[in-house]
Amino acid sequence: MSELEKSYNPKGVELKWYEYWMSGNYFVADPGSKAEAFSIVIPPPNVTGSLHMGHALNTTLQDILVRWKRMKGCNVLWIPGMDHAGIATQNVVERQLSSEGLDRHWMGRDAFIARVWKWKEEYGGRIIHQLKRLGASCDWSRERFTLDNGLSKAVIEVFVTLYEQGLIYRDNRLINWCPRCHTALSDIEVEHEELEGKLTHIMYPLEDGSGSVVVATTRPETMLGDTAVAVHPDDERYEDLIGKKVSLPLTGRKIPVVADAAVEREFGTGAVKVTPAHDFNDEAIAKRQEPPLDSVTVIGPDGRMTAEAGARYAGMDRYECRKAVISDLKEAGLLVKQEKHTLSISQCYRCKTVIEPLSALQWYVKVGPLAREAVKAVREGRIRIIPRTWENTYFAWMENINDWCISRQIWWGHRIPAWYCGGCGDVIVSREAPAKCGKCGGTALRQDEDVLDTWFSSALWPFSTLGWPESTEELRTYYPTSVLVTGFDIIFFWVARMAMMGIKFMKDVPFSDVYIHALVRDASGQKMSKSKGNVIDPLIMMEKYGTDAFRFTLAAFAAQGRDVRFSEERVEGYRHFVNKLWNASRFILANTGDVELPQTFDAGDLDIGSKWILSRLAVTADDVNSALGDYRFNDAASSVYQFTWHELCDWYIEMAKPVLYGESFGKEAVKVCLLYLLDCTLRLLHPFMPYVTEEIWQTMKGGKAAAGDGRKGESIVIADYPLSLPGYDEAETEMGLIMEAVTGVRTIRGELNLAPSLELSVYIKTLSEKTGDVLRKNLTYLAKLAKARIIEIGVEVKKPRGAAVAVRTFSEVYVPLEGLLNIEMEIDRLKKEEAKVEQSVAFLNKKLLNEDFLKRAPKDVVLKEREKYEECLKRKERIQENMRKLHEAGGRK
RNA sequence: AGGCUCGUAGCUCAGGGGGAGAGCGCUACCUUGACACGGUAGAGGUCGGCGGUUCGAAACCGCCCGGGCCUACCA
């Protein structure tokens, strides 16, 4: 046995054990194993990412589950990996290029992609190291990247298959365009933000000069592309106008007034300008007209006005143009007014640039049929979403889903496997690059320039990482995966799409459970963000408090369905817990050097205290196992915390001391028991605090704690998890009597401000012989824990003169304080106690007098309340009796 | 506009139809041979407000007030 330092210092320890685990291959899965499979795929962090609180929580929860299942003997696989993060990564590298005065268009596609790969090799692994630092026990031999060869093959297979089945198609329609990233985005990649803006009222004169119509808009610059004014068909104000033409200001173009039921009569003037090329609603109105309205594109992909906007505006930035349009309208006398108006703007989720709806030819996935299956899987319980409230979110989205725009006009990603024939214009979608056009035989083929949405490859993650489209042993053993652990922010992006693709291509759900955890916020409930400056860096937390304390904090905070408001003080508190465990271990190891840890442990005829703590251990193990089984991480954490600190340390270790230091005959048994408890506690705690538990466990005799057979002694990582241990009800009851007496003495000591070092003489009157027997049998404990000399115990014990008293449920504790006792103080104490009991008596009395209660409450509840009442009443009388004696002694009434 | 969620001790949060819990902070006493990152004993709460269901509500239901989030085409 080696010596442990006086306090736990995580520095050095963590790296040491992580390397030990890696070299021992404890995290490497064996697909051939017959044990029950438990598999998780990690939500792949972006290759550009670095560890933030969200990752830390997500990874910690997964690691707790994975380590727990591994210790329970499951065949565990946790697949790690990264996402190529198309737009985000391209942005990072482009920024780097621009600082060097370079530009991707100038470099060309191949050189640019080579550059991104180089960037990935240099910087892309950062988050992986950080996950390891957190203790993540992933099978790193199976690490994947969404752009590696195997996954790329899966992507092509899925794309081509969906195309062949008519579930992928190409269409020209309005899309969300980011003028900065220069690409189309799907609907969910657009964020909405409320903003104080202006509603501009503009007058459109009628062509025939008979009047005018006023429209209201939040985007005046788009008027240059108007092709109609729409009013509600039943709006009497505008009845006569429908079918007439107005003259579009600043352009002179003649455009019709049309009717459409989507126009809100109450909003603005009730007349809407229609710009089909730059607004989704307007596009819809245009399509409904017979014949459909024209579309005039006045804003280009770069966010600048096109030639069609007119010579005066062409080339202007869209916001610059807005100012120009307003001032021109004012000059023309057509600007009616501008009023304040809150509007919601759409912005790119990657760069926050305001989205410009543009018409373009893009690839789409027809999601309807896929979504229906994915909804069915949840409704039928083949996928369980936990907590269940998230099911609503999932259903609501799935049932109103639009087709998924999957093409992106960037270079970093999976290039779309479609070729266009220069001869006949045919489209060829193929797994391999075709040599010639199948239709006309032409060889002038050009591959589609676009790449796929990053989330397209993420959607395949649960089976592509297991080797699909090959038929692998991994797929057979580990698919469907057991649980997906993720945040609610990517239910649409990821969870829903994995469900769709898994069911489509594997004919089975990708995961049985989806555990949705909270978002980590700061202590005041704000979302953490760089711009708010309220970001807490997990790496700094680990550095300051150690990984184990940090992980334990996250687990303790992870209550279902609630956001995590992270507070550093809690981490500090749990660092104290780590240290407590460390010191308890130090004590146990220092006092048990001469005994062996048994393979199996039989409490046999151990003393009450030992049986009691073993019983508490059993209850705790049950609690932890069932809490983890229900994803109640916080319950699991608090249960094991409570046991370790307040039962093992506060009571049992203190009880063990007189035995260890004395010459009592039970010494050996207590030593063995302590060692066994330490071993179990460490194993119980290991999933939460992997490092410190391994460090202590390895320090235990020969590093072979609870070795068992095979390799189990090598590391706590693969030791057995405590489960189904024996309990001892009688010991728990009897221990309750001892604790009651002890706290009685302590309360007197505390409330009368008697020094802890002062040894008190104590008399205990018990209400029954049996209680007396139990206490007498445990005199050593009583004496040590109460720091007292126990003079007498029994039913017949009389209160000595000038004694302080604690009236307990099963006993009365007397502490004679000849000369020391301040009678008034003592009477105040008893009065306080009496008041408390009196409250209970009154409450219970009222309840028991209530006939409805007696009649309608369950029998056992009534019985219990009656017992409680009797008990309180008796106790009250005993308190009063003691007070009376005190009054007599003090000579006052 | 709809939907979800939260309001419990000074702070951060658990709990959840039969007399309010934790951590930190606070008060008093204590360096007792694991630990002052410690020990013992305390103080502290009309469980957001109002109604309802119930023998019984902090918990279940409705409304209101106050936070937060998500979805949606009101230009």
PDB file of N, CA and C (backbone and C1' of nucleotides) in Angstrom, chain A residues 264 267 281 389 562 565 576 579-580 583-584 586-587 645 654 657 661 753 840 843-844 850 852-853 856 858, chain B residues 5-7 12-14 18-19 23 28-30 33-35 37-42 55 70 73-75:
ATOM      1  N   GLU A 264     -54.127  40.185 -45.351  1.00  0.00           N
ATOM      2  CA  GLU A 264     -54.831  40.561 -44.122  1.00  0.00           C
ATOM      3  C   GLU A 264     -55.386  41.975 -44.288  1.00  0.00           C
ATOM      4  N   PHE A 267     -54.059  44.539 -41.577  1.00  0.00           N
ATOM      5  CA  PHE A 267     -52.666  44.957 -41.483  1.00  0.00           C
ATOM      6  C   PHE A 267     -52.345  46.086 -42.440  1.00  0.00           C
ATOM      7  N   ASN A 281     -44.000  34.655 -49.349  1.00  0.00           N
ATOM      8  CA  ASN A 281     -45.453  34.826 -49.451  1.00  0.00           C
ATOM      9  C   ASN A 281     -45.844  35.335 -50.818  1.00  0.00           C
ATOM     10  N   THR A 389     -41.958  15.259 -22.969  1.00  0.00           N
ATOM     11  CA  THR A 389     -42.483  16.539 -23.465  1.00  0.00           C
ATOM     12  C   THR A 389     -41.905  16.896 -24.829  1.00  0.00           C
ATOM     13  N   ARG A 562     -35.072  20.374 -17.595  1.00  0.00           N
ATOM     14  CA  ARG A 562     -34.752  21.686 -17.043  1.00  0.00           C
ATOM     15  C   ARG A 562     -33.400  22.137 -17.528  1.00  0.00           C
ATOM     16  N   ARG A 565     -28.419  25.770 -15.032  1.00  0.00           N
ATOM     17  CA  ARG A 565     -27.823  27.082 -14.746  1.00  0.00           C
ATOM     18  C   ARG A 565     -26.536  26.807 -14.007  1.00  0.00           C
ATOM     19  N   HIS A 576     -14.791  19.648  -2.982  1.00  0.00           N
ATOM     20  CA  HIS A 576     -14.683  19.260  -1.583  1.00  0.00           C
ATOM     21  C   HIS A 576     -15.109  17.811  -1.395  1.00  0.00           C
ATOM     22  N   ASN A 579     -12.406  15.556  -2.463  1.00  0.00           N
ATOM     23  CA  ASN A 579     -11.388  15.536  -1.420  1.00  0.00           C
ATOM     24  C   ASN A 579     -11.824  14.721  -0.199  1.00  0.00           C
ATOM     25  N   LYS A 580     -13.116  14.796   0.086  1.00  0.00           N
ATOM     26  CA  LYS A 580     -13.659  14.015   1.202  1.00  0.00           C
ATOM     27  C   LYS A 580     -13.460  12.524   0.934  1.00  0.00           C
ATOM     28  N   ASN A 583      -9.857  11.599   1.380  1.00  0.00           N
ATOM     29  CA  ASN A 583      -9.401  11.484   2.757  1.00  0.00           C
ATOM     30  C   ASN A 583     -10.001  10.307   3.488  1.00  0.00           C
ATOM     31  N   ALA A 584     -11.238   9.992   3.158  1.00  0.00           N
ATOM     32  CA  ALA A 584     -11.839   8.802   3.753  1.00  0.00           C
ATOM     33  C   ALA A 584     -11.036   7.582   3.310  1.00  0.00           C
ATOM     34  N   ARG A 586      -7.938   7.567   2.416  1.00  0.00           N
ATOM     35  CA  ARG A 586      -6.658   7.641   3.107  1.00  0.00           C
ATOM     36  C   ARG A 586      -6.775   6.994   4.491  1.00  0.00           C
ATOM     37  N   PHE A 587      -7.846   7.337   5.176  1.00  0.00           N
ATOM     38  CA  PHE A 587      -8.053   6.788   6.510  1.00  0.00           C
ATOM     39  C   PHE A 587      -8.208   5.266   6.453  1.00  0.00           C
ATOM     40  N   TRP A 645     -20.760  10.718   1.920  1.00  0.00           N
ATOM     41  CA  TRP A 645     -20.393  11.737   2.899  1.00  0.00           C
ATOM     42  C   TRP A 645     -21.119  11.536   4.224  1.00  0.00           C
ATOM     43  N   GLU A 654     -16.598   7.126  11.800  1.00  0.00           N
ATOM     44  CA  GLU A 654     -16.481   7.566  13.196  1.00  0.00           C
ATOM     45  C   GLU A 654     -16.735   6.396  14.147  1.00  0.00           C
ATOM     46  N   LYS A 657     -13.678   4.021  14.429  1.00  0.00           N
ATOM     47  CA  LYS A 657     -12.470   4.476  15.125  1.00  0.00           C
ATOM     48  C   LYS A 657     -12.241   3.814  16.487  1.00  0.00           C
ATOM     49  N   TYR A 661      -8.921   1.634  17.178  1.00  0.00           N
ATOM     50  CA  TYR A 661      -7.921   2.116  18.127  1.00  0.00           C
ATOM     51  C   TYR A 661      -7.908   1.300  19.408  1.00  0.00           C
ATOM     52  N   ASN A 753     -23.751  25.223  24.282  1.00  0.00           N
ATOM     53  CA  ASN A 753     -22.413  25.720  23.997  1.00  0.00           C
ATOM     54  C   ASN A 753     -21.329  25.074  24.833  1.00  0.00           C
ATOM     55  N   SER A 840     -47.124  19.818  16.399  1.00  0.00           N
ATOM     56  CA  SER A 840     -47.470  18.528  15.804  1.00  0.00           C
ATOM     57  C   SER A 840     -48.728  17.974  16.425  1.00  0.00           C
ATOM     58  N   PHE A 843     -51.748  19.774  15.178  1.00  0.00           N
ATOM     59  CA  PHE A 843     -52.006  19.446  13.786  1.00  0.00           C
ATOM     60  C   PHE A 843     -52.652  18.068  13.650  1.00  0.00           C
ATOM     61  N   LEU A 844     -52.037  17.105  14.338  1.00  0.00           N
ATOM     62  CA  LEU A 844     -52.539  15.728  14.245  1.00  0.00           C
ATOM     63  C   LEU A 844     -53.896  15.582  14.901  1.00  0.00           C
ATOM     64  N   ASN A 850     -61.257  15.110  12.479  1.00  0.00           N
ATOM     65  CA  ASN A 850     -61.991  15.308  11.230  1.00  0.00           C
ATOM     66  C   ASN A 850     -62.618  13.991  10.782  1.00  0.00           C
ATOM     67  N   ASP A 852     -64.379  13.284   8.189  1.00  0.00           N
ATOM     68  CA  ASP A 852     -64.161  12.981   6.779  1.00  0.00           C
ATOM     69  C   ASP A 852     -62.830  12.290   6.566  1.00  0.00           C
ATOM     70  N   PHE A 853     -61.856  12.763   7.340  1.00  0.00           N
ATOM     71  CA  PHE A 853     -60.530  12.149   7.214  1.00  0.00           C
ATOM     72  C   PHE A 853     -60.607  10.695   7.635  1.00  0.00           C
ATOM     73  N   ARG A 856     -62.661   8.772   4.931  1.00  0.00           N
ATOM     74  CA  ARG A 856     -62.244   8.669   3.529  1.00  0.00           C
ATOM     75  C   ARG A 856     -60.764   8.413   3.282  1.00  0.00           C
ATOM     76  N   PRO A 858     -57.196   6.560   3.384  1.00  0.00           N
ATOM     77  CA  PRO A 858     -56.859   5.128   3.456  1.00  0.00           C
ATOM     78  C   PRO A 858     -56.570   4.708   4.902  1.00  0.00           C
TER      79      PRO A 858
ATOM     80  P     U B   5     -44.891  21.550 -20.660  1.00  0.00           P
ATOM     81  O5'   U B   5     -43.717  22.442 -20.052  1.00  0.00           O
ATOM     82  C5'   U B   5     -42.374  21.975 -20.077  1.00  0.00           C
ATOM     83  C4'   U B   5     -41.439  23.066 -19.641  1.00  0.00           C
ATOM     84  C3'   U B   5     -41.717  23.664 -18.273  1.00  0.00           C
ATOM     85  O3'   U B   5     -41.227  22.848 -17.224  1.00  0.00           O
ATOM     86  C1'   U B   5     -41.327  25.402 -19.818  1.00  0.00           C
ATOM     87  P     C B   6     -42.014  22.824 -15.842  1.00  0.00           P
ATOM     88  O5'   C B   6     -41.369  24.091 -15.112  1.00  0.00           O
ATOM     89  C5'   C B   6     -39.986  24.101 -14.822  1.00  0.00           C
ATOM     90  C4'   C B   6     -39.527  25.500 -14.522  1.00  0.00           C
ATOM     91  C3'   C B   6     -40.227  26.180 -13.347  1.00  0.00           C
ATOM     92  O3'   C B   6     -39.696  25.770 -12.106  1.00  0.00           O
ATOM     93  C1'   C B   6     -40.130  27.680 -15.158  1.00  0.00           C
ATOM     94  P     G B   7     -40.637  25.799 -10.794  1.00  0.00           P
ATOM     95  O5'   G B   7     -40.637  27.333 -10.363  1.00  0.00           O
ATOM     96  C5'   G B   7     -39.399  27.987 -10.031  1.00  0.00           C
ATOM     97  C4'   G B   7     -39.695  29.462  -9.787  1.00  0.00           C
ATOM     98  C3'   G B   7     -40.564  29.714  -8.564  1.00  0.00           C
ATOM     99  O3'   G B   7     -39.956  30.639  -7.658  1.00  0.00           O
ATOM    100  C1'   G B   7     -41.523  30.705 -10.525  1.00  0.00           C
ATOM    101  P     U B  12     -30.132  32.857  -8.107  1.00  0.00           P
ATOM    102  O5'   U B  12     -29.422  31.427  -8.135  1.00  0.00           O
ATOM    103  C5'   U B  12     -28.246  31.238  -8.911  1.00  0.00           C
ATOM    104  C4'   U B  12     -27.867  29.781  -8.895  1.00  0.00           C
ATOM    105  C3'   U B  12     -28.974  28.815  -9.317  1.00  0.00           C
ATOM    106  O3'   U B  12     -29.096  28.763 -10.724  1.00  0.00           O
ATOM    107  C1'   U B  12     -27.928  27.997  -7.360  1.00  0.00           C
ATOM    108  P     C B  13     -30.427  28.206 -11.365  1.00  0.00           P
ATOM    109  O5'   C B  13     -30.425  26.754 -10.708  1.00  0.00           O
ATOM    110  C5'   C B  13     -31.590  25.978 -10.628  1.00  0.00           C
ATOM    111  C4'   C B  13     -31.232  24.751  -9.842  1.00  0.00           C
ATOM    112  C3'   C B  13     -32.354  23.751  -9.683  1.00  0.00           C
ATOM    113  O3'   C B  13     -32.405  22.916 -10.821  1.00  0.00           O
ATOM    114  C1'   C B  13     -31.312  24.103  -7.593  1.00  0.00           C
ATOM    115  P     A B  14     -33.770  22.209 -11.194  1.00  0.00           P
ATOM    116  O5'   A B  14     -33.612  20.861 -10.376  1.00  0.00           O
ATOM    117  C5'   A B  14     -34.462  20.584  -9.307  1.00  0.00           C
ATOM    118  C4'   A B  14     -33.930  19.387  -8.577  1.00  0.00           C
ATOM    119  C3'   A B  14     -35.014  18.400  -8.188  1.00  0.00           C
ATOM    120  O3'   A B  14     -35.235  17.445  -9.199  1.00  0.00           O
ATOM    121  C1'   A B  14     -33.793  19.013  -6.281  1.00  0.00           C
ATOM    122  P     G B  18     -47.883  13.246  -0.608  1.00  0.00           P
ATOM    123  O5'   G B  18     -48.625  12.632   0.653  1.00  0.00           O
ATOM    124  C5'   G B  18     -47.875  12.598   1.786  1.00  0.00           C
ATOM    125  C4'   G B  18     -48.513  13.417   2.870  1.00  0.00           C
ATOM    126  C3'   G B  18     -48.114  12.799   4.221  1.00  0.00           C
ATOM    127  O3'   G B  18     -47.698  13.829   5.048  1.00  0.00           O
ATOM    128  C1'   G B  18     -50.513  12.646   3.837  1.00  0.00           C
ATOM    129  P     G B  19     -47.022  13.938   6.227  1.00  0.00           P
ATOM    130  O5'   G B  19     -46.111  14.894   5.370  1.00  0.00           O
ATOM    131  C5'   G B  19     -45.093  15.724   5.995  1.00  0.00           C
ATOM    132  C4'   G B  19     -45.771  16.983   6.400  1.00  0.00           C
ATOM    133  C3'   G B  19     -44.814  18.078   6.802  1.00  0.00           C
ATOM    134  O3'   G B  19     -45.121  19.176   5.964  1.00  0.00           O
ATOM    135  C1'   G B  19     -46.456  17.732   8.464  1.00  0.00           C
ATOM    136  P     G B  23     -26.096  19.710   2.401  1.00  0.00           P
ATOM    137  O5'   G B  23     -25.429  20.461   1.166  1.00  0.00           O
ATOM    138  C5'   G B  23     -24.542  19.780   0.292  1.00  0.00           C
ATOM    139  C4'   G B  23     -24.082  20.732  -0.789  1.00  0.00           C
ATOM    140  C3'   G B  23     -23.520  22.052  -0.273  1.00  0.00           C
ATOM    141  O3'   G B  23     -22.153  21.929   0.065  1.00  0.00           O
ATOM    142  C1'   G B  23     -25.106  22.487  -1.963  1.00  0.00           C
ATOM    143  P     A B  28     -20.763  34.046  15.421  1.00  0.00           P
ATOM    144  O5'   A B  28     -21.011  32.813  16.407  1.00  0.00           O
ATOM    145  C5'   A B  28     -21.771  33.008  17.599  1.00  0.00           C
ATOM    146  C4'   A B  28     -21.931  31.689  18.318  1.00  0.00           C
ATOM    147  C3'   A B  28     -20.630  30.930  18.554  1.00  0.00           C
ATOM    148  O3'   A B  28     -19.938  31.421  19.683  1.00  0.00           O
ATOM    149  C1'   A B  28     -22.253  29.462  17.699  1.00  0.00           C
ATOM    150  P     C B  29     -18.358  31.419  19.668  1.00  0.00           P
ATOM    151  O5'   C B  29     -18.022  29.891  19.956  1.00  0.00           O
ATOM    152  C5'   C B  29     -18.426  29.298  21.190  1.00  0.00           C
ATOM    153  C4'   C B  29     -18.330  27.802  21.100  1.00  0.00           C
ATOM    154  C3'   C B  29     -16.985  27.252  20.653  1.00  0.00           C
ATOM    155  O3'   C B  29     -16.021  27.278  21.691  1.00  0.00           O
ATOM    156  C1'   C B  29     -18.694  26.119  19.512  1.00  0.00           C
ATOM    157  P     C B  30     -14.491  27.489  21.266  1.00  0.00           P
ATOM    158  O5'   C B  30     -14.170  26.158  20.451  1.00  0.00           O
ATOM    159  C5'   C B  30     -13.877  24.981  21.179  1.00  0.00           C
ATOM    160  C4'   C B  30     -13.753  23.802  20.246  1.00  0.00           C
ATOM    161  C3'   C B  30     -12.474  23.703  19.441  1.00  0.00           C
ATOM    162  O3'   C B  30     -11.404  23.213  20.232  1.00  0.00           O
ATOM    163  C1'   C B  30     -14.319  23.118  18.091  1.00  0.00           C
ATOM    164  P     G B  33      -6.024  15.038  16.540  1.00  0.00           P
ATOM    165  O5'   G B  33      -6.409  13.807  15.603  1.00  0.00           O
ATOM    166  C5'   G B  33      -5.787  13.661  14.306  1.00  0.00           C
ATOM    167  C4'   G B  33      -5.139  12.301  14.178  1.00  0.00           C
ATOM    168  C3'   G B  33      -6.129  11.150  14.032  1.00  0.00           C
ATOM    169  O3'   G B  33      -6.424  10.958  12.667  1.00  0.00           O
ATOM    170  C1'   G B  33      -4.594  10.635  15.738  1.00  0.00           C
ATOM    171  P     A B  34      -7.444   9.918  12.167  1.00  0.00           P
ATOM    172  O5'   A B  34      -7.496  10.265  10.602  1.00  0.00           O
ATOM    173  C5'   A B  34      -6.360  10.081   9.775  1.00  0.00           C
ATOM    174  C4'   A B  34      -6.668  10.663   8.412  1.00  0.00           C
ATOM    175  C3'   A B  34      -7.102  12.127   8.444  1.00  0.00           C
ATOM    176  O3'   A B  34      -5.971  12.973   8.379  1.00  0.00           O
ATOM    177  C1'   A B  34      -8.673  10.852   7.198  1.00  0.00           C
ATOM    178  P     C B  35      -6.030  14.452   9.021  1.00  0.00           P
ATOM    179  O5'   C B  35      -7.017  15.255   8.066  1.00  0.00           O
ATOM    180  C5'   C B  35      -6.606  15.609   6.749  1.00  0.00           C
ATOM    181  C4'   C B  35      -7.797  16.042   5.947  1.00  0.00           C
ATOM    182  C3'   C B  35      -8.540  17.258   6.491  1.00  0.00           C
ATOM    183  O3'   C B  35      -7.928  18.454   6.040  1.00  0.00           O
ATOM    184  C1'   C B  35     -10.086  15.576   5.875  1.00  0.00           C
ATOM    185  P     C B  37      -9.594  24.659   3.953  1.00  0.00           P
ATOM    186  O5'   C B  37     -10.657  23.695   3.250  1.00  0.00           O
ATOM    187  C5'   C B  37     -11.966  24.163   2.771  1.00  0.00           C
ATOM    188  C4'   C B  37     -12.659  22.952   2.233  1.00  0.00           C
ATOM    189  C3'   C B  37     -12.353  21.736   3.109  1.00  0.00           C
ATOM    190  O3'   C B  37     -13.392  21.318   3.987  1.00  0.00           O
ATOM    191  C1'   C B  37     -11.619  21.393   0.817  1.00  0.00           C
ATOM    192  P     G B  38     -14.873  20.956   3.660  1.00  0.00           P
ATOM    193  O5'   G B  38     -15.088  19.774   4.683  1.00  0.00           O
ATOM    194  C5'   G B  38     -14.162  18.712   4.760  1.00  0.00           C
ATOM    195  C4'   G B  38     -13.818  18.370   6.194  1.00  0.00           C
ATOM    196  C3'   G B  38     -14.946  18.410   7.199  1.00  0.00           C
ATOM    197  O3'   G B  38     -15.826  17.311   7.058  1.00  0.00           O
ATOM    198  C1'   G B  38     -13.051  19.380   8.145  1.00  0.00           C
ATOM    199  P     G B  39     -17.366  17.494   7.405  1.00  0.00           P
ATOM    200  O5'   G B  39     -17.335  17.469   8.996  1.00  0.00           O
ATOM    201  C5'   G B  39     -16.847  16.327   9.677  1.00  0.00           C
ATOM    202  C4'   G B  39     -16.937  16.546  11.162  1.00  0.00           C
ATOM    203  C3'   G B  39     -18.301  16.973  11.681  1.00  0.00           C
ATOM    204  O3'   G B  39     -19.184  15.878  11.795  1.00  0.00           O
ATOM    205  C1'   G B  39     -16.633  18.308  12.654  1.00  0.00           C
ATOM    206  P     U B  40     -20.731  16.070  11.537  1.00  0.00           P
ATOM    207  O5'   U B  40     -21.184  16.766  12.894  1.00  0.00           O
ATOM    208  C5'   U B  40     -21.063  16.077  14.124  1.00  0.00           C
ATOM    209  C4'   U B  40     -21.413  16.999  15.248  1.00  0.00           C
ATOM    210  C3'   U B  40     -22.732  17.740  15.075  1.00  0.00           C
ATOM    211  O3'   U B  40     -23.851  16.941  15.407  1.00  0.00           O
ATOM    212  C1'   U B  40     -21.079  19.260  15.772  1.00  0.00           C
ATOM    213  P     A B  41     -25.259  17.213  14.686  1.00  0.00           P
ATOM    214  O5'   A B  41     -25.710  18.566  15.396  1.00  0.00           O
ATOM    215  C5'   A B  41     -25.963  18.571  16.783  1.00  0.00           C
ATOM    216  C4'   A B  41     -26.133  19.985  17.264  1.00  0.00           C
ATOM    217  C3'   A B  41     -27.252  20.756  16.585  1.00  0.00           C
ATOM    218  O3'   A B  41     -28.501  20.431  17.162  1.00  0.00           O
ATOM    219  C1'   A B  41     -25.306  22.097  16.700  1.00  0.00           C
ATOM    220  P     G B  42     -29.854  20.817  16.413  1.00  0.00           P
ATOM    221  O5'   G B  42     -29.820  22.397  16.557  1.00  0.00           O
ATOM    222  C5'   G B  42     -30.359  23.199  15.546  1.00  0.00           C
ATOM    223  C4'   G B  42     -30.009  24.620  15.842  1.00  0.00           C
ATOM    224  C3'   G B  42     -30.710  25.612  14.956  1.00  0.00           C
ATOM    225  O3'   G B  42     -31.936  25.987  15.558  1.00  0.00           O
ATOM    226  C1'   G B  42     -28.395  26.029  14.881  1.00  0.00           C
ATOM    227  P     C B  55     -63.692  14.241  -0.477  1.00  0.00           P
ATOM    228  O5'   C B  55     -62.910  14.759   0.811  1.00  0.00           O
ATOM    229  C5'   C B  55     -63.642  15.208   1.948  1.00  0.00           C
ATOM    230  C4'   C B  55     -62.710  15.321   3.129  1.00  0.00           C
ATOM    231  C3'   C B  55     -61.418  16.069   2.870  1.00  0.00           C
ATOM    232  O3'   C B  55     -61.604  17.457   3.045  1.00  0.00           O
ATOM    233  C1'   C B  55     -60.917  14.030   3.939  1.00  0.00           C
ATOM    234  P     C B  70     -34.904  29.894 -28.933  1.00  0.00           P
ATOM    235  O5'   C B  70     -35.974  28.909 -29.589  1.00  0.00           O
ATOM    236  C5'   C B  70     -35.732  27.501 -29.593  1.00  0.00           C
ATOM    237  C4'   C B  70     -37.001  26.770 -29.961  1.00  0.00           C
ATOM    238  C3'   C B  70     -37.650  27.201 -31.267  1.00  0.00           C
ATOM    239  O3'   C B  70     -37.025  26.606 -32.384  1.00  0.00           O
ATOM    240  C1'   C B  70     -39.305  27.038 -29.591  1.00  0.00           C
ATOM    241  P     C B  73     -43.227  30.501 -41.825  1.00  0.00           P
ATOM    242  O5'   C B  73     -43.671  32.009 -41.664  1.00  0.00           O
ATOM    243  C5'   C B  73     -42.936  33.024 -42.334  1.00  0.00           C
ATOM    244  C4'   C B  73     -43.866  33.994 -43.004  1.00  0.00           C
ATOM    245  C3'   C B  73     -45.000  34.504 -42.137  1.00  0.00           C
ATOM    246  O3'   C B  73     -44.560  35.573 -41.316  1.00  0.00           O
ATOM    247  C1'   C B  73     -45.877  33.856 -44.226  1.00  0.00           C
ATOM    248  P     C B  74     -44.935  35.636 -39.810  1.00  0.00           P
ATOM    249  O5'   C B  74     -45.250  37.151 -39.523  1.00  0.00           O
ATOM    250  C5'   C B  74     -46.590  37.576 -39.473  1.00  0.00           C
ATOM    251  C4'   C B  74     -46.998  38.218 -40.763  1.00  0.00           C
ATOM    252  C3'   C B  74     -46.775  39.739 -40.816  1.00  0.00           C
ATOM    253  O3'   C B  74     -45.588  40.062 -41.518  1.00  0.00           O
ATOM    254  C1'   C B  74     -49.071  39.264 -41.037  1.00  0.00           C
ATOM    255  P     A B  75     -44.689  41.223 -40.803  1.00  0.00           P
ATOM    256  O5'   A B  75     -43.991  42.044 -41.990  1.00  0.00           O
ATOM    257  C5'   A B  75     -44.787  42.761 -42.879  1.00  0.00           C
ATOM    258  C4'   A B  75     -44.644  42.139 -44.228  1.00  0.00           C
ATOM    259  C3'   A B  75     -44.034  43.083 -45.249  1.00  0.00           C
ATOM    260  O3'   A B  75     -43.173  42.370 -46.110  1.00  0.00           O
ATOM    261  C1'   A B  75     -46.286  42.532 -45.823  1.00  0.00           C
TER     262        A B  75
END
